[in-house]
Tab-separated table of C-alpha atoms and ligand atoms in Angstrom:
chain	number	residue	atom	x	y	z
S	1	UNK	CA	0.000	0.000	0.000
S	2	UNK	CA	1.580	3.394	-0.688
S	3	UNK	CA	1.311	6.435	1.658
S	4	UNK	CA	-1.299	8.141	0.004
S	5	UNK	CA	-3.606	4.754	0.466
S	6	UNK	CA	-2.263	4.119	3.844
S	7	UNK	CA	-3.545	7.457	4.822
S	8	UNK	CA	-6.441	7.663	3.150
S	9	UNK	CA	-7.659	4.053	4.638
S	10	UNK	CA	-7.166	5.537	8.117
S	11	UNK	CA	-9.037	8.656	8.014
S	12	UNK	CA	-12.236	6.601	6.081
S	13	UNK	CA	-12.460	4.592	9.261
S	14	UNK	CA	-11.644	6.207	12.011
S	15	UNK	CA	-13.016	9.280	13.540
S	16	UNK	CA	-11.068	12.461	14.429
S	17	UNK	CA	-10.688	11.601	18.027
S	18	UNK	CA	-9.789	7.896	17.676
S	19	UNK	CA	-6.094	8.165	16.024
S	20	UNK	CA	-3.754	7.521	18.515
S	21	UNK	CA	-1.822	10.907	17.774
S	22	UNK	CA	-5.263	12.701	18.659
S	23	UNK	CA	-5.179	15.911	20.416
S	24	UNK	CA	-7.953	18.107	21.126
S	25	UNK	CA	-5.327	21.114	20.422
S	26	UNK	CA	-1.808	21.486	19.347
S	27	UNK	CA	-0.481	23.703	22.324
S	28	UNK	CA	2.841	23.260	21.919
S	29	UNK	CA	2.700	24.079	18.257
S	30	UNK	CA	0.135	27.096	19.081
S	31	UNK	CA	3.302	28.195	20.866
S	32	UNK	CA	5.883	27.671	18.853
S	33	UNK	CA	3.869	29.188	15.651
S	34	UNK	CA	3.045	32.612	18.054
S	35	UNK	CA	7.136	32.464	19.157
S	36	UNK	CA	8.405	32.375	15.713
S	37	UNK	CA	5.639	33.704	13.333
S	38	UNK	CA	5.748	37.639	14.193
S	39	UNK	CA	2.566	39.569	12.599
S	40	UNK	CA	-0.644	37.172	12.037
S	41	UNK	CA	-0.078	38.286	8.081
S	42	UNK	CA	3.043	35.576	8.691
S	43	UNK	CA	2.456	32.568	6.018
S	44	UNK	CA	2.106	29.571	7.815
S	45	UNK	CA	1.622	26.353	6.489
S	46	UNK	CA	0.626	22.899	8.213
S	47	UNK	CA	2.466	19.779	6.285
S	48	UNK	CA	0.626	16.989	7.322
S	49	UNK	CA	-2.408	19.183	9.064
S	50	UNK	CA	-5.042	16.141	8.682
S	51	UNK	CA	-7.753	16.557	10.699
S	52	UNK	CA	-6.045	18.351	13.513
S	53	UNK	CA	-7.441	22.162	15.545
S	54	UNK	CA	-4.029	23.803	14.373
S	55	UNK	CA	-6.044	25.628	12.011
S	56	UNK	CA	-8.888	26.088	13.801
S	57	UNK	CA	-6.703	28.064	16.484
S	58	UNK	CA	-4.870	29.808	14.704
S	59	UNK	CA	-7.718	31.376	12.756
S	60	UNK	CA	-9.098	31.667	16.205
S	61	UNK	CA	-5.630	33.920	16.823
S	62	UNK	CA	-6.031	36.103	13.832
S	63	UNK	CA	-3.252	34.590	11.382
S	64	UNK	CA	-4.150	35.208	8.122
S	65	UNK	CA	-2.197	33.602	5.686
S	66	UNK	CA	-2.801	29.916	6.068
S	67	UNK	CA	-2.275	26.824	4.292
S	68	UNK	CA	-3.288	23.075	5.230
S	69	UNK	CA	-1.102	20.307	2.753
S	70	UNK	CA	-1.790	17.101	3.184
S	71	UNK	CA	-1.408	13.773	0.736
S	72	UNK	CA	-5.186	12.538	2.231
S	73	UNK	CA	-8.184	14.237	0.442
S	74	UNK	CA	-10.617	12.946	3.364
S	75	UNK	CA	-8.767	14.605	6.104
S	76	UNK	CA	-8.899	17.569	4.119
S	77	UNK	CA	-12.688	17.584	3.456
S	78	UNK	CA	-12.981	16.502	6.945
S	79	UNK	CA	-11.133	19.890	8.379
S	80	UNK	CA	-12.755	22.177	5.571
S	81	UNK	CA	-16.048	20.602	6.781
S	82	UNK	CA	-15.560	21.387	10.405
S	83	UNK	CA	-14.783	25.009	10.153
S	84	UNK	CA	-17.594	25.624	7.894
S	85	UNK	CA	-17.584	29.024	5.739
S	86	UNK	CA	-13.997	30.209	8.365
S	87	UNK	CA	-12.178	27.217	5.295
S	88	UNK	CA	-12.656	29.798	2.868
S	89	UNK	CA	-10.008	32.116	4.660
S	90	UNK	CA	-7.543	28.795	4.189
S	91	UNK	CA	-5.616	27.554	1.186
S	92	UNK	CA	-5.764	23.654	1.212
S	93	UNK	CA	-3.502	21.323	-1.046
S	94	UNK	CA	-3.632	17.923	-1.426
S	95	UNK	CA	-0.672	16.575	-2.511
S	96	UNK	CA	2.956	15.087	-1.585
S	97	UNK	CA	5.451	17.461	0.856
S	98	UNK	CA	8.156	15.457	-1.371
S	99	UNK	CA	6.910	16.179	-4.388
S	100	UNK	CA	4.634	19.245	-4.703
S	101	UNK	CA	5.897	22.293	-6.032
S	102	UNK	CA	4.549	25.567	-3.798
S	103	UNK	CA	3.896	28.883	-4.694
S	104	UNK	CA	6.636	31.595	-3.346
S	105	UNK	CA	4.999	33.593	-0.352
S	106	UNK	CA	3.705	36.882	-1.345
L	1	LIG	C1	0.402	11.403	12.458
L	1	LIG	S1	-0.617	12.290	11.311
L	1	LIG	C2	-0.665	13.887	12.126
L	1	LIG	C3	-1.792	14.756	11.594
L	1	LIG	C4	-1.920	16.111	12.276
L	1	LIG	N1	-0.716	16.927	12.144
L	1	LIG	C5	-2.326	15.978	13.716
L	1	LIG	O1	-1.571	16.415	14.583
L	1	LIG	O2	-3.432	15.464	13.957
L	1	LIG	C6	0.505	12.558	9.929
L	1	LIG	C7	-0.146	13.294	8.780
L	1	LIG	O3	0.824	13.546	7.781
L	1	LIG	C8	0.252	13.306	6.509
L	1	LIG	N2	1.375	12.972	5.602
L	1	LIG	C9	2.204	11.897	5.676
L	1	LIG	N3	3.139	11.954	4.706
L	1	LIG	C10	2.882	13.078	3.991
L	1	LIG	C11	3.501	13.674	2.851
L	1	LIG	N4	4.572	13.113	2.246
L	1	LIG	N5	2.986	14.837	2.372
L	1	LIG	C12	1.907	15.399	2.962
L	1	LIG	N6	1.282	14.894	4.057
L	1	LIG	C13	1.761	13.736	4.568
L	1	LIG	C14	-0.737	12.188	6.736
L	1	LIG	O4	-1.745	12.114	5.756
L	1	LIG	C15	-1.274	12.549	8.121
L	1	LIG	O5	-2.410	13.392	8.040
């Protein structure tokens, strides 16, 4: 199975809260994001977000200039779904950290 399946296979069967990496939010990151990020117009961007609050908070924070990558499709859907008409103020990708070419920050 390749890591795009694997992936994909996990988040079609389990829910949000039953991964063993589940956490209801991503403190230390929320930290480490406000220590090194400066204005909330900082680009940010969560490789490997899945289905994880990081985004939820940090909209919650005022950041901006957000992007979500990662390979699974139904994580994606999963996250845009959850912050209802707040995804539109997020790019999303889905697509391969190793592979996909990203636009230069503005
Ligand atoms: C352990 S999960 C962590 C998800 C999320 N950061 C969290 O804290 O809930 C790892 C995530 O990385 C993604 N991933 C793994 N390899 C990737 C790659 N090469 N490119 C993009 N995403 C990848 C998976 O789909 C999965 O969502």
């Amino acid at each position: 199975m390749d890591a795009k399946n694997h992936w994909e296979k996990i988040y079609s069967t389990k829910a949000p809260d039953a991964v063993s990496w589940y956490r209801a939010h991503l403190e230390t990151s929320l930290a480490l994001i406000e220590r090194a990020a400066g204005a909330h117009s900082a680009s940010i961007i969560d490789v490997g977000g899945g289905e994880s609050t990081l985004v939820d908070d940090l909209l919650a924070r005022g950041y901006q200039n957000i992007t979500v990558l990662d390979l699974s499709e139904t994580a994606i859907d999963v996250t845009k779904k959850r912050l209802r008409t707040a995804a539109e103020r997020v790019s999303w990708l889905v697509g391969d950290i190793t592979k996909i070419r990203l636009a230069p920050t503005p």
